[in-house]
């Protein structure tokens, strides 16, 4: 599974604080790590997606 941050991110930092192994802030917006989400990080990545105030995070299966 891969995380994707779509256009519209407001840079609140919730995803990066919820799941720093997958999300970071760069230039004021969230960026997802390249490659697959580590299995142990899937619950936190899903929590970050669900908590995004502007709903711009997707978690896609390969």
PDB file of N, CA and C in Angstrom, residues 2-31:
ATOM      1  N   UNK A   2       0.387   2.271  -0.671  1.00  0.00           N
ATOM      2  CA  UNK A   2       1.116   3.522  -0.763  1.00  0.00           C
ATOM      3  C   UNK A   2       0.240   4.668  -0.306  1.00  0.00           C
ATOM      4  N   UNK A   3       0.849   5.648   0.330  1.00  0.00           N
ATOM      5  CA  UNK A   3       0.141   6.856   0.736  1.00  0.00           C
ATOM      6  C   UNK A   3       0.389   7.935  -0.305  1.00  0.00           C
ATOM      7  N   UNK A   4      -0.655   8.692  -0.564  1.00  0.00           N
ATOM      8  CA  UNK A   4      -0.575   9.798  -1.511  1.00  0.00           C
ATOM      9  C   UNK A   4      -1.233  11.005  -0.882  1.00  0.00           C
ATOM     10  N   UNK A   5      -0.571  12.153  -0.969  1.00  0.00           N
ATOM     11  CA  UNK A   5      -1.156  13.412  -0.523  1.00  0.00           C
ATOM     12  C   UNK A   5      -1.539  14.179  -1.779  1.00  0.00           C
ATOM     13  N   UNK A   6      -2.816  14.405  -1.954  1.00  0.00           N
ATOM     14  CA  UNK A   6      -3.336  15.090  -3.128  1.00  0.00           C
ATOM     15  C   UNK A   6      -3.282  16.609  -2.948  1.00  0.00           C
ATOM     16  N   UNK A   7      -3.571  17.337  -4.018  1.00  0.00           N
ATOM     17  CA  UNK A   7      -3.610  18.792  -3.951  1.00  0.00           C
ATOM     18  C   UNK A   7      -4.653  19.238  -2.944  1.00  0.00           C
ATOM     19  N   UNK A   8      -4.389  20.353  -2.318  1.00  0.00           N
ATOM     20  CA  UNK A   8      -5.331  20.909  -1.360  1.00  0.00           C
ATOM     21  C   UNK A   8      -4.857  20.821   0.076  1.00  0.00           C
ATOM     22  N   UNK A   9      -3.678  20.248   0.295  1.00  0.00           N
ATOM     23  CA  UNK A   9      -3.132  20.151   1.651  1.00  0.00           C
ATOM     24  C   UNK A   9      -2.958  21.561   2.223  1.00  0.00           C
ATOM     25  N   UNK A  10      -3.374  21.737   3.482  1.00  0.00           N
ATOM     26  CA  UNK A  10      -3.240  23.036   4.144  1.00  0.00           C
ATOM     27  C   UNK A  10      -2.037  23.086   5.076  1.00  0.00           C
ATOM     28  N   UNK A  11      -1.275  22.011   5.137  1.00  0.00           N
ATOM     29  CA  UNK A  11      -0.051  21.990   5.932  1.00  0.00           C
ATOM     30  C   UNK A  11      -0.262  22.045   7.429  1.00  0.00           C
ATOM     31  N   UNK A  12      -1.353  21.464   7.923  1.00  0.00           N
ATOM     32  CA  UNK A  12      -1.635  21.507   9.357  1.00  0.00           C
ATOM     33  C   UNK A  12      -0.665  20.653  10.170  1.00  0.00           C
ATOM     34  N   UNK A  13      -0.075  19.636   9.539  1.00  0.00           N
ATOM     35  CA  UNK A  13       0.901  18.786  10.216  1.00  0.00           C
ATOM     36  C   UNK A  13       0.324  17.607  10.970  1.00  0.00           C
ATOM     37  N   UNK A  14      -0.993  17.432  10.936  1.00  0.00           N
ATOM     38  CA  UNK A  14      -1.607  16.325  11.664  1.00  0.00           C
ATOM     39  C   UNK A  14      -1.073  14.980  11.204  1.00  0.00           C
ATOM     40  N   UNK A  15      -0.939  14.786   9.901  1.00  0.00           N
ATOM     41  CA  UNK A  15      -0.466  13.489   9.395  1.00  0.00           C
ATOM     42  C   UNK A  15       0.973  13.221   9.831  1.00  0.00           C
ATOM     43  N   UNK A  16       1.813  14.252   9.754  1.00  0.00           N
ATOM     44  CA  UNK A  16       3.219  14.091  10.139  1.00  0.00           C
ATOM     45  C   UNK A  16       3.361  13.805  11.631  1.00  0.00           C
ATOM     46  N   UNK A  17       2.490  14.375  12.436  1.00  0.00           N
ATOM     47  CA  UNK A  17       2.571  14.106  13.877  1.00  0.00           C
ATOM     48  C   UNK A  17       1.945  12.763  14.225  1.00  0.00           C
ATOM     49  N   UNK A  18       0.955  12.324  13.449  1.00  0.00           N
ATOM     50  CA  UNK A  18       0.295  11.043  13.694  1.00  0.00           C
ATOM     51  C   UNK A  18       1.127   9.874  13.189  1.00  0.00           C
ATOM     52  N   UNK A  19       1.760  10.051  12.039  1.00  0.00           N
ATOM     53  CA  UNK A  19       2.519   8.956  11.414  1.00  0.00           C
ATOM     54  C   UNK A  19       3.794   9.514  10.763  1.00  0.00           C
ATOM     55  N   UNK A  20       4.778   9.892  11.580  1.00  0.00           N
ATOM     56  CA  UNK A  20       6.000  10.496  11.028  1.00  0.00           C
ATOM     57  C   UNK A  20       6.850   9.544  10.190  1.00  0.00           C
ATOM     58  N   UNK A  21       6.602   8.247  10.291  1.00  0.00           N
ATOM     59  CA  UNK A  21       7.348   7.301   9.464  1.00  0.00           C
ATOM     60  C   UNK A  21       6.894   7.351   8.009  1.00  0.00           C
ATOM     61  N   UNK A  22       5.708   7.906   7.758  1.00  0.00           N
ATOM     62  CA  UNK A  22       5.156   7.936   6.402  1.00  0.00           C
ATOM     63  C   UNK A  22       5.023   9.360   5.864  1.00  0.00           C
ATOM     64  N   UNK A  23       4.691  10.323   6.727  1.00  0.00           N
ATOM     65  CA  UNK A  23       4.422  11.686   6.277  1.00  0.00           C
ATOM     66  C   UNK A  23       5.409  12.691   6.858  1.00  0.00           C
ATOM     67  N   UNK A  24       5.777  13.667   6.044  1.00  0.00           N
ATOM     68  CA  UNK A  24       6.594  14.793   6.487  1.00  0.00           C
ATOM     69  C   UNK A  24       5.996  16.058   5.892  1.00  0.00           C
ATOM     70  N   UNK A  25       6.435  17.186   6.412  1.00  0.00           N
ATOM     71  CA  UNK A  25       6.051  18.469   5.833  1.00  0.00           C
ATOM     72  C   UNK A  25       7.241  19.019   5.066  1.00  0.00           C
ATOM     73  N   UNK A  26       7.004  19.427   3.847  1.00  0.00           N
ATOM     74  CA  UNK A  26       8.032  20.038   3.012  1.00  0.00           C
ATOM     75  C   UNK A  26       7.421  21.260   2.344  1.00  0.00           C
ATOM     76  N   UNK A  27       8.083  22.376   2.481  1.00  0.00           N
ATOM     77  CA  UNK A  27       7.594  23.624   1.885  1.00  0.00           C
ATOM     78  C   UNK A  27       6.153  23.930   2.285  1.00  0.00           C
ATOM     79  N   UNK A  28       5.799  23.599   3.516  1.00  0.00           N
ATOM     80  CA  UNK A  28       4.488  23.939   4.048  1.00  0.00           C
ATOM     81  C   UNK A  28       3.350  23.009   3.707  1.00  0.00           C
ATOM     82  N   UNK A  29       3.638  21.900   3.036  1.00  0.00           N
ATOM     83  CA  UNK A  29       2.591  20.918   2.735  1.00  0.00           C
ATOM     84  C   UNK A  29       3.090  19.509   3.057  1.00  0.00           C
ATOM     85  N   UNK A  30       2.155  18.616   3.247  1.00  0.00           N
ATOM     86  CA  UNK A  30       2.509  17.232   3.565  1.00  0.00           C
ATOM     87  C   UNK A  30       2.991  16.490   2.324  1.00  0.00           C
ATOM     88  N   UNK A  31       3.927  15.579   2.569  1.00  0.00           N
ATOM     89  CA  UNK A  31       4.465  14.705   1.526  1.00  0.00           C
ATOM     90  C   UNK A  31       4.511  13.298   2.107  1.00  0.00           C
TER      91      UNK A  31
END
